[in-house]
Each structure stands twice: as C-alpha cells, then as structure tokens.
Coordinates of C-alpha atoms in Angstrom, one line a residue:
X223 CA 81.3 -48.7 9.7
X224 CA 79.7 -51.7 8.4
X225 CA 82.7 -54.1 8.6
X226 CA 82.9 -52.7 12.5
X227 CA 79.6 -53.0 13.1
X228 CA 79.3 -57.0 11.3
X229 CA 82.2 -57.9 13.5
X230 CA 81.0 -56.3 17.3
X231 CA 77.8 -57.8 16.6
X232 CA 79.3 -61.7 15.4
X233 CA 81.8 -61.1 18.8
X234 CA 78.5 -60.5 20.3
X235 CA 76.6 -63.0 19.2
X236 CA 79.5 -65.8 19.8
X237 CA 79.7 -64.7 23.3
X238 CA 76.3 -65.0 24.3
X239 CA 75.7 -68.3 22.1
X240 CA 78.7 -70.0 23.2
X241 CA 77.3 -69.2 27.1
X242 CA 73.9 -71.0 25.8
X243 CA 76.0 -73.7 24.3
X244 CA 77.5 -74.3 27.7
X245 CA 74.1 -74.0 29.0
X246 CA 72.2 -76.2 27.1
X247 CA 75.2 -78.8 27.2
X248 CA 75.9 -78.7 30.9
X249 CA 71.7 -79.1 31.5
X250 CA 71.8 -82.3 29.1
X251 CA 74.7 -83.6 30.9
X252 CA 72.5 -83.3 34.9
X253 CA 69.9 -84.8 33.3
X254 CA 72.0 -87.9 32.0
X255 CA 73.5 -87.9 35.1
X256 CA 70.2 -87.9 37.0
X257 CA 68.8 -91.0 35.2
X258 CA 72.1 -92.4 36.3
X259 CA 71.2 -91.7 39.3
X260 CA 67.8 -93.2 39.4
X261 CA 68.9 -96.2 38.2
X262 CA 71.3 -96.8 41.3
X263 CA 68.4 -96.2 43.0
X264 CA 65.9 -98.3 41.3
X265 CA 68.5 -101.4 41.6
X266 CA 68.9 -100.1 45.5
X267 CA 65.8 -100.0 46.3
X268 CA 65.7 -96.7 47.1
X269 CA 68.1 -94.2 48.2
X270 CA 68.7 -95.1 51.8
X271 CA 69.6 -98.5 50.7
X272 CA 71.7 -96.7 48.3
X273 CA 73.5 -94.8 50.8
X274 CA 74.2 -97.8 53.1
X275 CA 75.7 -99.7 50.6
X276 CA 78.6 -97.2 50.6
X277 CA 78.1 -95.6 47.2
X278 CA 79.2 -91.8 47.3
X279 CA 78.7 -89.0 45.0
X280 CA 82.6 -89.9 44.1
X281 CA 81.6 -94.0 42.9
X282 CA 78.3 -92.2 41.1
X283 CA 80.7 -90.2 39.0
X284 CA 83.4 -92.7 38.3
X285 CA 80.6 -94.6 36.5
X286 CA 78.9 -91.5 34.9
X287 CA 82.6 -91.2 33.6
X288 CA 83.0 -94.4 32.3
X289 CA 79.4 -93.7 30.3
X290 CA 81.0 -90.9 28.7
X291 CA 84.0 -91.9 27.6
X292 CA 86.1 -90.1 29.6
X293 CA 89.4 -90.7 31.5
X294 CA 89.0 -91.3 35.4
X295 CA 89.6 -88.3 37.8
X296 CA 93.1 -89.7 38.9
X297 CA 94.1 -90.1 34.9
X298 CA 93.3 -86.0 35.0
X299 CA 94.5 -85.1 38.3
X300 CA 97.8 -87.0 37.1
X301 CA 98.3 -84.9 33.8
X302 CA 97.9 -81.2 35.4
X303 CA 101.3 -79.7 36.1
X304 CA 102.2 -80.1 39.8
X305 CA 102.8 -77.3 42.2
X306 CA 106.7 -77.0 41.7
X307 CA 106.1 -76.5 38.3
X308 CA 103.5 -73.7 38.6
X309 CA 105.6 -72.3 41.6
X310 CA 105.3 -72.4 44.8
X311 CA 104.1 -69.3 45.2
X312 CA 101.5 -69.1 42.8
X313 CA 98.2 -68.8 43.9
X314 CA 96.3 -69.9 40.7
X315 CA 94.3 -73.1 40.6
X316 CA 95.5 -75.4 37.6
X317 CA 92.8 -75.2 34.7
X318 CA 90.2 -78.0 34.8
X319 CA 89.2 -79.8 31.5
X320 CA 85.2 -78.5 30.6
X321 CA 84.7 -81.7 29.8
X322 CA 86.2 -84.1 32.8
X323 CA 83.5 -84.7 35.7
X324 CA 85.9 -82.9 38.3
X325 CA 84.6 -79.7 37.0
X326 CA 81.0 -81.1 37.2
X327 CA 81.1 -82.5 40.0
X328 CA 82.0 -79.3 42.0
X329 CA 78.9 -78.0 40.7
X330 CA 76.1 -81.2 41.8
X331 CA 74.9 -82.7 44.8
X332 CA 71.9 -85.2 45.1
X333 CA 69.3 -83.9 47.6
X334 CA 66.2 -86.1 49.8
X335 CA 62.7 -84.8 49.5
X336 CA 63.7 -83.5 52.9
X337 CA 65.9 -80.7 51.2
X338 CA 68.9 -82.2 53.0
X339 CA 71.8 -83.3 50.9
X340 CA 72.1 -87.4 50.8
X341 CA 75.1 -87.3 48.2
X342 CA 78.0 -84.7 47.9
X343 CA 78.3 -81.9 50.5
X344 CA 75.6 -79.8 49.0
X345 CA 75.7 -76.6 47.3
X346 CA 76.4 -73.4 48.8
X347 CA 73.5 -71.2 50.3
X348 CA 73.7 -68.1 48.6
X349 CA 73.8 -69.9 44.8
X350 CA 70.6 -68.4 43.5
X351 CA 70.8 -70.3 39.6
X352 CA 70.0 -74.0 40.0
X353 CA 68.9 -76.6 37.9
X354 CA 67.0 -79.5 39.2
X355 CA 66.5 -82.8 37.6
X356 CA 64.3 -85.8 39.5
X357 CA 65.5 -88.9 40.8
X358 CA 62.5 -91.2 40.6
X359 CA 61.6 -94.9 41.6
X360 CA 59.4 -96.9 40.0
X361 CA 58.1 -93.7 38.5
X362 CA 58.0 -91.9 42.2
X363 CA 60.2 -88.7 43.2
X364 CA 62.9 -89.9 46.1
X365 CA 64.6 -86.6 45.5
X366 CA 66.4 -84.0 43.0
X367 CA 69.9 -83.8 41.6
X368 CA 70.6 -79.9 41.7
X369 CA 73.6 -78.2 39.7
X370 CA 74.9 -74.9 40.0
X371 CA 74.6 -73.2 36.6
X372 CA 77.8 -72.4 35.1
X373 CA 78.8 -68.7 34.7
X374 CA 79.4 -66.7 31.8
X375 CA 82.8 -67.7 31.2
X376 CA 83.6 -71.1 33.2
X377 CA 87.0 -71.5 32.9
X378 CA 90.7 -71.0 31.5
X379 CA 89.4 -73.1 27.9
X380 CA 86.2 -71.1 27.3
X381 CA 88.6 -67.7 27.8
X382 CA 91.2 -69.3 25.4
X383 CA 88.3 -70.3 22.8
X384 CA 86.5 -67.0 22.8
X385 CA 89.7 -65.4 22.6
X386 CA 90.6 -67.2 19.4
X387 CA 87.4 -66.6 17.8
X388 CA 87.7 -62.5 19.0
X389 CA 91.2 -62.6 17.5
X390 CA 89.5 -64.0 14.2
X391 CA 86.7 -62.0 13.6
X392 CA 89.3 -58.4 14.2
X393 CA 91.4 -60.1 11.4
X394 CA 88.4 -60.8 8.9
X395 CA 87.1 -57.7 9.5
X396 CA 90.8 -56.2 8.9
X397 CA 91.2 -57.8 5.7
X398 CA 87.7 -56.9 4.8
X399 CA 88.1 -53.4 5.8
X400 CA 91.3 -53.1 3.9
X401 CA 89.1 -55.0 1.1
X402 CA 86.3 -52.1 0.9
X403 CA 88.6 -49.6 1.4
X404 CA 90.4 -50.4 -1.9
X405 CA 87.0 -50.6 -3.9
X406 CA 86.0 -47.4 -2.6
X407 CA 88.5 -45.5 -4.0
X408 CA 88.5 -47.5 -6.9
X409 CA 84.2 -46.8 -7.2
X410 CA 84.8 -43.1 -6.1
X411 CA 87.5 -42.5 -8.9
X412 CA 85.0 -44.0 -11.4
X413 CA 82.2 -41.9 -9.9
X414 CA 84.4 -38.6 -8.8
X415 CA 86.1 -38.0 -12.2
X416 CA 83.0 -37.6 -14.3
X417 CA 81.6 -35.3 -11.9
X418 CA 84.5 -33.2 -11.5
X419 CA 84.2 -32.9 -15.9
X420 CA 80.7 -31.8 -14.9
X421 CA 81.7 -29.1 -12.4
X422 CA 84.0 -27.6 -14.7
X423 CA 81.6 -28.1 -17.7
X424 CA 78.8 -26.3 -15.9
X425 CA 81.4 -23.2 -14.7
X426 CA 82.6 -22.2 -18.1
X427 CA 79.1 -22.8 -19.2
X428 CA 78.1 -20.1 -16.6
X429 CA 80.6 -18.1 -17.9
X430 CA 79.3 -17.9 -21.6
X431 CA 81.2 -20.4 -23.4
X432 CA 78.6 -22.5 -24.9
X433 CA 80.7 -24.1 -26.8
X434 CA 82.0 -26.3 -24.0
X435 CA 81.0 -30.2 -24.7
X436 CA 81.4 -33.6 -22.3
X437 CA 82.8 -36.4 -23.7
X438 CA 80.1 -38.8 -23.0
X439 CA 80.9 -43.0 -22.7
X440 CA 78.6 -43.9 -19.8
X441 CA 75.1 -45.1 -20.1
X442 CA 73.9 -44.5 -16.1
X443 CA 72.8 -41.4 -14.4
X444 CA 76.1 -39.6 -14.7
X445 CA 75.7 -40.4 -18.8
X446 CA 72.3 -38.7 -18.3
X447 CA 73.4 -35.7 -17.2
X448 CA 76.2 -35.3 -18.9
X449 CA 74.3 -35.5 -22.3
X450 CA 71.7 -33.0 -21.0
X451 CA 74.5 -30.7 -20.0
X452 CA 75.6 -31.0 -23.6
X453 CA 72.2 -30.3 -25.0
X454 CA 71.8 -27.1 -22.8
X455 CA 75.1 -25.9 -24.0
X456 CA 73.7 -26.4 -27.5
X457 CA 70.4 -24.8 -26.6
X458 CA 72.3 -22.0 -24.7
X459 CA 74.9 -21.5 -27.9
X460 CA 71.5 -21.0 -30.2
X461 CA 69.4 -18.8 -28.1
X462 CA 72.9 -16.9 -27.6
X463 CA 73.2 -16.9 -31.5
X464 CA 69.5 -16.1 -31.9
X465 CA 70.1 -13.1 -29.6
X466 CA 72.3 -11.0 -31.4
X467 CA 71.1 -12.2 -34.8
X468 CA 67.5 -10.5 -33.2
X469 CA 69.4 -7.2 -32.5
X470 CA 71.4 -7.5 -35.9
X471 CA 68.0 -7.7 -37.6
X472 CA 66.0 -5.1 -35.6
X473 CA 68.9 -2.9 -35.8
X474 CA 68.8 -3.4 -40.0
X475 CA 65.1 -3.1 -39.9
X476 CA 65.1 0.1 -37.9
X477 CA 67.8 1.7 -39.7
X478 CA 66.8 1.4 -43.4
X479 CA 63.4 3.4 -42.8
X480 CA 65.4 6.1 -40.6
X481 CA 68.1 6.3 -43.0
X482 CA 65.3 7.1 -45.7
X483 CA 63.6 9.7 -43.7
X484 CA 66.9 11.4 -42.6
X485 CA 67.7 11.8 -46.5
X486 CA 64.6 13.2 -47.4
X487 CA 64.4 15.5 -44.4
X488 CA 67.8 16.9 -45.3
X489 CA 66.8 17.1 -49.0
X490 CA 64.2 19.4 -47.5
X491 CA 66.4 21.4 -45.4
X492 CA 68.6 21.8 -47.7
X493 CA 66.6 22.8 -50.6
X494 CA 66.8 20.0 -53.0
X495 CA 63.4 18.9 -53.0
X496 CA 60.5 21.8 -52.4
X497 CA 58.7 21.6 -49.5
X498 CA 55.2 20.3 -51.1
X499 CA 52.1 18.4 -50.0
X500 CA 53.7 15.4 -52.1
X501 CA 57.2 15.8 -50.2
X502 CA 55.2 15.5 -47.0
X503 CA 53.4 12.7 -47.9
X504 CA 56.5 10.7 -48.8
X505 CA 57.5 11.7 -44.9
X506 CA 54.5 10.1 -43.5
X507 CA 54.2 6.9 -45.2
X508 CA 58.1 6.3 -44.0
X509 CA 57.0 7.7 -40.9
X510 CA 53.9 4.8 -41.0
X511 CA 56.3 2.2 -41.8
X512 CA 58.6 3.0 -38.9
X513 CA 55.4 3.1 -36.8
X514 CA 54.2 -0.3 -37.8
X515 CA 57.4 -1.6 -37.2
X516 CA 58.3 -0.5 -33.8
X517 CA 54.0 -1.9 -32.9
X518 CA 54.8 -5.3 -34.3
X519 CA 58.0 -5.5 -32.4
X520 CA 56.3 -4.3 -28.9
X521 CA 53.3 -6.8 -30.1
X522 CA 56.0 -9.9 -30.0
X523 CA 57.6 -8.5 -26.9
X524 CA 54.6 -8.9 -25.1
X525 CA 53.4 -12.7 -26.1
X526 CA 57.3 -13.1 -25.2
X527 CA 56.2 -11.8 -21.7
X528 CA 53.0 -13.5 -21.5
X529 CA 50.0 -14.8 -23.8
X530 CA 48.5 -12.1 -26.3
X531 CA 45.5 -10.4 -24.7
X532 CA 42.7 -11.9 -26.3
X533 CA 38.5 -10.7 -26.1
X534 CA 37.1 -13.8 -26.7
X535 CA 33.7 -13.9 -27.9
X536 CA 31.0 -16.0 -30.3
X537 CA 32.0 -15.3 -33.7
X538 CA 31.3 -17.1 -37.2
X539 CA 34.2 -18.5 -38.6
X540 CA 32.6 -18.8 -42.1
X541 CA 31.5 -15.1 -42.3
X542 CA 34.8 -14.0 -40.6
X543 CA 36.8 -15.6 -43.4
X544 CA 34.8 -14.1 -45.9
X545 CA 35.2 -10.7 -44.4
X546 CA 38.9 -10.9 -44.9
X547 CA 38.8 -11.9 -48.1
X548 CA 36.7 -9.2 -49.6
X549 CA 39.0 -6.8 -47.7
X550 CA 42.3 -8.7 -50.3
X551 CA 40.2 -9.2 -53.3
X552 CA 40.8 -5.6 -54.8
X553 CA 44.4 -6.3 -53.8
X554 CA 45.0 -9.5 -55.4
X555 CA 43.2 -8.5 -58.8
X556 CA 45.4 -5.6 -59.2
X557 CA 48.5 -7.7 -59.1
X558 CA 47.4 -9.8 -61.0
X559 CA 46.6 -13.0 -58.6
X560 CA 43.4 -15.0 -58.0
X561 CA 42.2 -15.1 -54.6
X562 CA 39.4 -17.9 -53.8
X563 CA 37.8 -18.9 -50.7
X564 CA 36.4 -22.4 -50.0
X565 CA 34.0 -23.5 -47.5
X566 CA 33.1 -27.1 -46.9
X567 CA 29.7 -26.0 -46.5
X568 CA 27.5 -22.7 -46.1
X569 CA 26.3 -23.1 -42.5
X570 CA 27.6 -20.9 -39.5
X571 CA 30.6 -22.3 -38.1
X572 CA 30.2 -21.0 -34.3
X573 CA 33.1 -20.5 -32.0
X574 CA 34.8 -18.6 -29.3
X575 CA 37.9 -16.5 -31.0
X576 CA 39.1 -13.5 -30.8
X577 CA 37.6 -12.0 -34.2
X578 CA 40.1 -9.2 -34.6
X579 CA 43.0 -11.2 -33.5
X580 CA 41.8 -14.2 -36.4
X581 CA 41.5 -11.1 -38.7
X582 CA 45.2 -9.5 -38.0
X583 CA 46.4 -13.7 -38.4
X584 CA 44.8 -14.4 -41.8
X585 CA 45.7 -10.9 -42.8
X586 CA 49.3 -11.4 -42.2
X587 CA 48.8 -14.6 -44.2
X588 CA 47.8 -13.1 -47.2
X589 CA 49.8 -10.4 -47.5
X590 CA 52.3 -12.9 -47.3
X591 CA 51.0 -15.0 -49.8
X592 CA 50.2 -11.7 -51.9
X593 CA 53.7 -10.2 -51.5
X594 CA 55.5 -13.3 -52.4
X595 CA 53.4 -15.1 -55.4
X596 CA 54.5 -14.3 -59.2
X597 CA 51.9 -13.0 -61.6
X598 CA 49.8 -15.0 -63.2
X599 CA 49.3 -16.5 -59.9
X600 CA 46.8 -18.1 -57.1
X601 CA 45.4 -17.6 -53.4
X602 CA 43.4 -20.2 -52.1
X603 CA 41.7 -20.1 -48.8
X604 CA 39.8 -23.0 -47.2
X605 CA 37.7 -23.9 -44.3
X606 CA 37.6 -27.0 -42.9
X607 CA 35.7 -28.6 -40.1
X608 CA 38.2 -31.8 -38.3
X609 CA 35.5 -32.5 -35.7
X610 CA 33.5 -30.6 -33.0
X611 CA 35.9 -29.7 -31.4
X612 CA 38.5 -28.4 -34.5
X613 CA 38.4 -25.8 -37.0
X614 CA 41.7 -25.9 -39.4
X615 CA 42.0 -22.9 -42.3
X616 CA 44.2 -22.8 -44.7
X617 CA 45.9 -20.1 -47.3
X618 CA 48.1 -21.5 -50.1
X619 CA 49.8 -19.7 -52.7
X620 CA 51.6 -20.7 -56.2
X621 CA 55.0 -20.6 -57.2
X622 CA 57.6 -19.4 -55.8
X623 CA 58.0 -21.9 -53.1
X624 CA 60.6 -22.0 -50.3
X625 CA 62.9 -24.8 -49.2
X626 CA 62.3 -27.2 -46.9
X627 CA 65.1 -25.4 -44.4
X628 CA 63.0 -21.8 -44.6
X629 CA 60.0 -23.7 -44.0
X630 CA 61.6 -24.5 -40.9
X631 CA 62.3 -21.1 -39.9
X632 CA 59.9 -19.5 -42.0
X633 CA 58.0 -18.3 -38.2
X634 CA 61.3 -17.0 -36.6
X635 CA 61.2 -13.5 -36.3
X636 CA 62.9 -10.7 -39.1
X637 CA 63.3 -14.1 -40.9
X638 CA 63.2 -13.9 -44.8
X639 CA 63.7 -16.6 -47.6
X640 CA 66.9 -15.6 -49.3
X641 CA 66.3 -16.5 -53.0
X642 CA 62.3 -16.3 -53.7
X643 CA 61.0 -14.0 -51.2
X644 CA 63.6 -11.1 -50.2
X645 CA 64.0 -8.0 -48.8
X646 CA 62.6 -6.0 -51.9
X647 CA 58.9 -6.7 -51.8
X648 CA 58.9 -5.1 -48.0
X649 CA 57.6 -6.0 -45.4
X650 CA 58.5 -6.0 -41.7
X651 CA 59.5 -9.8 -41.4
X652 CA 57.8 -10.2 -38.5
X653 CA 54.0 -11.2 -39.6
X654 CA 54.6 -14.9 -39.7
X655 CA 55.8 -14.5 -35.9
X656 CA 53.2 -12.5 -35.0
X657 CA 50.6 -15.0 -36.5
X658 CA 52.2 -18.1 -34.5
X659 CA 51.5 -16.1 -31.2
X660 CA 47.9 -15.3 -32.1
X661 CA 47.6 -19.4 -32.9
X662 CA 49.0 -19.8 -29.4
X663 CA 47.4 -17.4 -27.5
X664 CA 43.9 -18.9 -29.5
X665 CA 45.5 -22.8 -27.9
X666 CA 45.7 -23.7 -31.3
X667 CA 49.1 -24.5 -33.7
X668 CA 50.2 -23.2 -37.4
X669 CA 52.5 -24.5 -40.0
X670 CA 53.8 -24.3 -42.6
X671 CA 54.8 -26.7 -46.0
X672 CA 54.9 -27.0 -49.5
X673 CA 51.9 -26.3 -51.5
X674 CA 50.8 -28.6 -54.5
X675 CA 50.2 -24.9 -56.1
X676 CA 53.6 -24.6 -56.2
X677 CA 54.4 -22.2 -53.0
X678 CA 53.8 -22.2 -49.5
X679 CA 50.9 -23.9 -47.4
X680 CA 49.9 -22.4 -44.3
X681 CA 47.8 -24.7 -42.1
X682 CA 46.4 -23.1 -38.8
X683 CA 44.6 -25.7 -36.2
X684 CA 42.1 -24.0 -33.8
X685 CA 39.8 -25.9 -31.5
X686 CA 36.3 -24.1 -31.3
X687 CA 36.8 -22.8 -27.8
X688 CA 39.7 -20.5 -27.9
X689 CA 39.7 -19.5 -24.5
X690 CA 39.6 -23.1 -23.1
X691 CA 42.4 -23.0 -21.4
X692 CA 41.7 -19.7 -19.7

C-alpha cells in the first residue's frame, strides 16, 4: 500500500508540476517576447509607425526566433511528414515542436489600448485564461501582448513525456513492490517462527506440562517473552511440586495422630488395655494434638485467603516480651536450657500490634528454639529499637544449627530439617509458617540465619504502627 500510494502521489505530483513547468515557461517566453515587442516599437516610434512600416506579427516572430536559437518556421514546416505520408485521409494535425514559435504564435496577438488587435488576428472570444504583458514607450503603455494559456496537456510531446515518466514510476514501484514483498516474508518468517514456539509453548503449558522450555537466542521483545514464559513454566512446575508435597505432608501429619488413636481405641475395645482415667487421658492429649493441628492448618488457610485478622491496639512491646518469657522460663529450666531476655533499655516501648498475635509469633519461636536446642544449652531474646519508626526482636538458640538450604525453607509449611531437628521432638511443622503470616499481616518481615550461639537466629522486623497499612 505504500509503494501504491508513493507512486499515484509522484504520477500526481509530475502531472501537475510539469503543467506549472509549462506555465511558468510559456509566461517567461510572452514576457521576452513582449520586450521584443516594445523595442520595435521604441525604434518605430510607436506602434502605428510600426504597423505602417509593414512589420507583421509573422516578421516579429521570425526575429523572436532568431533570439532563441531556433530554426525558422519554414525549416520546421519543412521537416513534418507531408500529407501523403500521414494519409490522405487522416484527419490529425501533424505534432508541433513545444518549443518552435508556430506553436506560440497560435496562442499571441498584440492588442492597442483600444482593445482592438494591431498584430495577429486576435484571440478567440470565448478564451477566458489570458496573460498580458505591456508594450511600453519610453516607459508609457501603447498596448498589451496577450497569450492564451496553454492547457493541461498541450500537445503530442507533453503526452509522450508524461507517458514515459508514468511508465517509469509503475516499473519502480514494481520492482520495489516485488522488493518489500521479498523482505516481508523474510521479516515475518523471523518474527512468525518464534511466535508460533510460543503458541505451542503456552498450550502444553495449559495442559500441565511444566516442564516445557523455549530455546531462547533473541535479545528483543520476543526474547522477553519467551524467557518469562520459561520462568512461569518453572514457577508453575514448583507450585505444582509444592502442591502435592503440601497434601503428602498434611496427609503424614494427619495420619500419624489417627493411626495412634485408632490403636488405642481398639486396644480398648478389645480389652487389652482397661478402660481407666489414665487410658482416657492418653485419648485426649492425641485428641488435642489432632485438634491443634487441623487449627493451625485452617489458621494458614486463611492468611492464604486473605491477611490474618488482626485487633490492633497500644501495647508495650518491652512488657509483652517479658510476659512471654516468664510463661517459657519453667519450660526451659526443666530441659535443661537458659532462657535470657535483653532489652536495650527499661522504658515503654509503645506501639500498635496485635498483642496476642505477637504472643502466638514469639511463642512459636521459642518452642522452636526449645524443642530443637541440645542440653546444656541457650535462649536468648532481644529487643531492639532501629528507629522511630522500627522495632526488630530477636530469639537465638545454640547448637544444633541448620544448613544454609533449610534456612531457606525453614518457613515453608510441614517443613522439617532432616538431620538436627526431626520428626521425633513433635511438633506440627507448621509454627515457623504460621509466624511469617503474623509478621505479614503486622507489615513487618522475619528471617531466619545462623546464630553465633551455634543454632538458629530468628530476626522479626516490625514498624511501630502495625496497622499502617490498613
């Protein structure tokens, strides 16, 4: 559509600047031949004397001729085919040279002030496009030379030249048609073919196989999203994996405490054990166990859902932390561990938490750190104040640690350490989870690293106004 358009508008534009070519030429020619004119009429003495001296129109253009450089009107007349070799018959004038004066002078006549022609037979009445040029002597009008304008096509040459040009610009345009044609399906293979990889990328994707990959060599757009097509497949394949490892590990969870209580109510039944207060008691705590599981499993489905509900209110952080560790004290010194607290000072620390969302989150860190750390061992917790506008705590522990790649996962739900902290010592596994909700629900973030005690350092960041965001 472009080549099409670039050549109708350059046909365009040639036709209607050749016509102001012609224009503009055949105005500069009058006006040449009008100071022609007044000079005859200057050396006349005016254009009566002029006329009786038995100049014509004819004599006037035999010298503007000569001026020009071009052959006399006989020399012309001579070289056009004559009438037996046109044919007889044929009724079309020969074509007349644009540039000899018998196609000018068809087109001029010299009038008086009077409006009456003096030279040439005038022009005819109903020509409505004129152009006039004076005739002046000694710098006073005697009269006009007036010339029909030429029309939009003239003659046989200015058909012939325009026809040329036409003929050229259709082959140009052709040859650059031909030209773009070639490069566009050269551009659209190079641009088609990665897309098409991306169409049937994305529908196996669709279909569940995440483990569909692009082969990636282009650094534009198309690179771009080929790469992130690869990276959701990746993210896809781990939530995927994350999925049924969740179910493999609630499943696990569920069935260990049922499995228990289905062997000790059949002991019952069956009259292995007597049915005693004790017997009962076992019942309950598995009973509790389940319980607490199945709430700490709704409490994660919910922050999945949306934010924890939180009842945000003035509390003192100092006195908070020192609340929950009198609660663990008893604890700790009957396994055998030394639980500390450190403030960086004894003043109030006001801010807006959730008090017995903080207490469930610390809570779950130290029974963490209490379930996990060898005897002889150490607890530390520490209160820090950043700024005025952060409050960060901390709870480390001493040996065992955890490698760097638990650390990583260490918040992941039902996730347990496989060689320091296992299975055995109990425990839901989903505390650590449970706590990095609270942190988020609070605005705030925890971690987790390696401890210079020798275990695991919990860091939790909370800005004084937990319900900022709200």
């Amino acid at each position: 559509m472009a080549v099409l358009a670039m050549g109708a508008l350059s046909a365009w534009n040639l036709r209607n600047g050749f016509s102001d070519y012609l224009a503009t030429r055949d105005t500069e020619r009058l006006e040449q031949f009008a100071q022609l004119v007044s000079e005859n009429v200057q050396r006349a003495g005016g254009i009566a004397p002029l006329e009786a001296t038995g100049v014509g129109l004819q004599e006037l253009f035999q010298e503007f001729g000569r001026g020009q450089g071009l052959p006399p009107i006989r020399v012309l007349r001579d070289a056009l085919p004559s009438p037996e070799d046109r044919g007889l018959f044929s009724r079309t004038p020969p074509p007349r040279p644009i540039d000899s004066i018998d196609a000018f002078k068809d087109r001029v006549a010299i009038y008086g002030l009077d409006g009456r022609p003096r030279f040439g037979r005038g022009l005819p009445k109903n020509v409505q496009e004129t152009v006039e040029r004076p005739v002046h002597l000694d710098h006073e009008l005697v009269g006009v030379v007036r010339m029909m304008k030429l029309k939009s096509v003239p003659s046989e040459v200015e058909v012939r030249f325009l026809k040329t040009q036409y003929q050229s610009i259709v082959a140009v345009a052709c040859v650059l048609l031909l030209l773009a044609l070639i490069g566009a399906f050269w551009i659209s293979a190079h641009w088609v073919r990665p897309l098409i990889a991306v169409q049937t990328a994305t529908e196996k994707i669709a279909q569940g196989d995440f483990d569909t990959r692009l082969d990636v060599t282009r650094s534009d757009e198309i690179g771009d999203a080929m790469r992130n097509i690869n990276q959701m497949a990746e993210g896809l394949k781990q939530l995927e994996g994350a999925r049924r490892q969740w179910i493999a590990d609630m499943s696990h969870e569920l069935r260990t405490p049922l499995t228990v209580l289905r062997g000790e109510i059949d002991a019952l039944i069956d009259g292995i054990f007597p049915l005693t207060p004790k017997a009962m008691l076992s019942l309950r705590e598995e009973v509790l166990q389940l319980n607490a599981l199945v709430d700490d499993l709704h409490l994660l489905a919910m922050s999945d859902l949306k934010a924890l509900p939180c009842y945000f209110e003035d509390v003192d952080a100092a006195l908070l932390l020192e609340g929950i560790v009198q609660k663990f004290s008893l604890r700790a010194a009957q396994l055998g561990l030394k639980l500390t607290l450190s403030l960086e000072d004894k003043t109030p620390v006001i801010v807006r938490w959730d008090a017995r969302r903080l207490e469930q989150l610390v809570g779950n860190l130290l029974d963490n750190s209490l379930r996990y750390t060898d005897s002889p061992g150490e607890v530390q917790v520490r209160l820090d104040m950043c700024n005025e506008n952060k409050v960060v705590i901390q709870v480390q522990d001493s040996a065992p640690g955890v490698s760097e790649s638990d650390l990583l996962r260490i918040f992941e739900p039902l996730y347990r350490a496989d060689v320091a902290r296992g299975r055995s010592t109990g425990g839901s596994g989903l505390g650590l989870a449970i706590c990095e909700q609270i942190a988020k629900a609070h605005q705030g973030v925890i971690r987790a690293e390696a401890s210079v005690l020798g275990g695991v350092l919990f860091q939790l960041e909370l800005p004084h106004l937990g319900d900022s965001a709200i």
